Short mmCIF file of C-alpha atoms and ligand atoms in Angstrom, two decimals:
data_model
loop_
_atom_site.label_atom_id
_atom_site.label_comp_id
_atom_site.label_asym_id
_atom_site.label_seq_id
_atom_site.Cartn_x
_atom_site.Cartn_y
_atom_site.Cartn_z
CA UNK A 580 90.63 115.97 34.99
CA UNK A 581 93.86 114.51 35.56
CA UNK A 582 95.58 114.99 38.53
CA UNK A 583 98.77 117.32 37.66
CA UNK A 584 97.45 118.35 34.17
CA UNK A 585 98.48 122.00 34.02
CA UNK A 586 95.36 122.41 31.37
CA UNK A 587 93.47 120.99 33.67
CA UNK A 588 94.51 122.79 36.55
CA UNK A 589 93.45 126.10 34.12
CA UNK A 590 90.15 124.49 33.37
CA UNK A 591 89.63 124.47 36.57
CA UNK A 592 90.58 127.81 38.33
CA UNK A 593 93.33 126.22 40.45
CA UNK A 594 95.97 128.13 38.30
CA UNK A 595 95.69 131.71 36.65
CA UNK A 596 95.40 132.78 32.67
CA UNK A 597 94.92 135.37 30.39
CA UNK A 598 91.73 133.52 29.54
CA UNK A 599 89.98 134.80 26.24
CA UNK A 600 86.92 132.66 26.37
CA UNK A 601 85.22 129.92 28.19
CA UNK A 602 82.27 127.60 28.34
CA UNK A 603 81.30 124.35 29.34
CA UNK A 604 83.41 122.25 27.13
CA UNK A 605 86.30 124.84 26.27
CA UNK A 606 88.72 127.19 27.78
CA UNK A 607 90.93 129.97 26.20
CA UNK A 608 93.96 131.82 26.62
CA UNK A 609 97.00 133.92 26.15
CA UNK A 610 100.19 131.71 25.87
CA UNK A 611 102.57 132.44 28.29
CA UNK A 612 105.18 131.94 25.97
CA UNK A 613 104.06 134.33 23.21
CA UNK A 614 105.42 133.44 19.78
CA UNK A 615 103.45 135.80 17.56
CA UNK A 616 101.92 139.66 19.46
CA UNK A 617 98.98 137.64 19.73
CA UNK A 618 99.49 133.26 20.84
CA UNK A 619 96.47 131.92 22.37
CA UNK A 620 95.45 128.54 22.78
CA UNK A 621 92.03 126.67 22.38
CA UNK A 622 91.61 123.83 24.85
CA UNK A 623 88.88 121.49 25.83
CA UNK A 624 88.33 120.99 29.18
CA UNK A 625 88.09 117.17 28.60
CA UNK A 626 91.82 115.58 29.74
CA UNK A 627 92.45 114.41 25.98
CA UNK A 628 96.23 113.60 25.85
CA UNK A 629 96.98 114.68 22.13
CA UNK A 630 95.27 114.59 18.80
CA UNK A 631 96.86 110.55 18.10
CA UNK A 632 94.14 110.21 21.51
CA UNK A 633 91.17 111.28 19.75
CA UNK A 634 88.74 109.16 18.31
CA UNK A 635 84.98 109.76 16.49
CA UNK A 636 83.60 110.41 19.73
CA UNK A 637 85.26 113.65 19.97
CA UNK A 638 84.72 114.80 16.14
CA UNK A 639 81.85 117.62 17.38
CA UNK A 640 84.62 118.92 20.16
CA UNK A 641 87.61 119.15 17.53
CA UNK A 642 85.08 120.83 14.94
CA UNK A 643 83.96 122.92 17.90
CA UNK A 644 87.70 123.99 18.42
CA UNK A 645 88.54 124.80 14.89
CA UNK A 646 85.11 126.71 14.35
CA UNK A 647 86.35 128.88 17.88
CA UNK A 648 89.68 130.05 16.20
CA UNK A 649 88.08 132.63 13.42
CA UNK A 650 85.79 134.05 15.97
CA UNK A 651 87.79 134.25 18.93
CA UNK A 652 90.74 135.40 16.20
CA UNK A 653 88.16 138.49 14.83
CA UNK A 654 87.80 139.35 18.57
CA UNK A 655 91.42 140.14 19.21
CA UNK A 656 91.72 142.35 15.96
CA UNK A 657 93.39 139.35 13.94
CA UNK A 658 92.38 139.72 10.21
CA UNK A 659 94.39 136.50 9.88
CA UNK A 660 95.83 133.72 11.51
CA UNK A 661 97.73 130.14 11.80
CA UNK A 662 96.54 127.40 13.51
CA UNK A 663 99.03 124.59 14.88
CA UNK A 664 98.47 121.60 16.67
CA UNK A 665 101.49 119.90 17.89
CA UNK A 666 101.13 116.22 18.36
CA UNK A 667 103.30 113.96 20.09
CA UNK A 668 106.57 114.15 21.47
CA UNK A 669 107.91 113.87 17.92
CA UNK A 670 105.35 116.98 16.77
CA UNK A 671 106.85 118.87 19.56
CA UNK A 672 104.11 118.63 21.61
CA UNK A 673 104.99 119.79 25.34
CA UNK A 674 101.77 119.93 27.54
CA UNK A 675 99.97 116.58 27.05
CA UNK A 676 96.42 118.10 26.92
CA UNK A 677 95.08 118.79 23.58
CA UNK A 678 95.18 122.55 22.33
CA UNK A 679 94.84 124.41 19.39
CA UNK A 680 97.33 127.30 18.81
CA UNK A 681 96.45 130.49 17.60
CA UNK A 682 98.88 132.96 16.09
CA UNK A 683 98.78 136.08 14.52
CA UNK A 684 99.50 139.93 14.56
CA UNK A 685 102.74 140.04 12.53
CA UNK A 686 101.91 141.74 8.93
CA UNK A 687 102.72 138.49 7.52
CA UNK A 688 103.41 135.09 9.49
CA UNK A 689 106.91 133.55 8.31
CA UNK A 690 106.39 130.89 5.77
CA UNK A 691 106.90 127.33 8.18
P1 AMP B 1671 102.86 122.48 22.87
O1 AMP B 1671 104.32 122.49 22.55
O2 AMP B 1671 102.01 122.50 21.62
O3 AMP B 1671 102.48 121.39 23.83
O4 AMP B 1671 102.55 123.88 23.52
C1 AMP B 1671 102.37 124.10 24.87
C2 AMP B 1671 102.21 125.57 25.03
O5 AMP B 1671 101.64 125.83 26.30
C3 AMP B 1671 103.51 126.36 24.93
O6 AMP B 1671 103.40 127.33 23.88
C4 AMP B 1671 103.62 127.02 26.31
O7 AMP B 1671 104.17 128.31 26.25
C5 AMP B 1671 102.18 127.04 26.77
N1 AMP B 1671 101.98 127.06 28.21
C6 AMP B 1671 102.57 126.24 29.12
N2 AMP B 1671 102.14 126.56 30.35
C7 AMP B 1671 101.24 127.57 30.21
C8 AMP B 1671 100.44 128.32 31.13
N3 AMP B 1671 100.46 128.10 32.45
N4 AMP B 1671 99.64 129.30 30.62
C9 AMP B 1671 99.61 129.53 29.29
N5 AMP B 1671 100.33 128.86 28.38
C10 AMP B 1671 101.14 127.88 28.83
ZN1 ZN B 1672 94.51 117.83 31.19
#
């Protein structure tokens, strides 16, 4: 947990979310900021700052992550999907806890 982590602060039930899914180690949930009819994020509830953070101790929780997407993806109708993971201010990353976006819905994404 860190301290005014707004990820965090969702982990932990001190804020509100359109939460899809949670267990022990991961939270998710709607965007706020839709940019796709369906933007969800996959989140651990470890305070990891971005994926440059990461190191071999947390290989299981990124596979974990990525292996969440397809099945939490099926459960919201999605026959398809893109995953993002911004990283660093330079990768436009914004909130400084790791996530995994999820988007999808559109008949066919835009090419990036
Ligand atoms: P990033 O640019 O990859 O760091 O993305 C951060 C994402 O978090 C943006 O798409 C925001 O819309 C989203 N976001 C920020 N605050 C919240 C919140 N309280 N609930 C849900 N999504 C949020
Ligand atoms: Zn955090």
């Amino acid at each position: 947990m860190s301290g005014d982590c707004i990820f965090c602060k969702i982990a932990n039930a001190q804020i509100p979310s359109k939460k899809i899914y949670e267990d022990e180690e991961v939270i998710a949930f709607h965007d706020i900021h839709p940019n796709a009819p369906v933007h969800f994020l996959i989140v651990p509830k470890l305070h990891i700052e971005s994926l440059i953070s990461c190191e071999s101790q947390h290989q299981a929780l990124l596979g974990k992550l990525l292996l969440l997407a397809p099945k939490l993806a099926k459960e919201q109708g999605l026959a398809g999907f893109r995953t993002m993971i911004n990283t660093g201010h330079d990768g436009g990353q914004e909130v400084f806890h790791i996530h995994l976006h999820v988007f999808g819905g559109s008949a066919k994404l835009p090419k990036t």
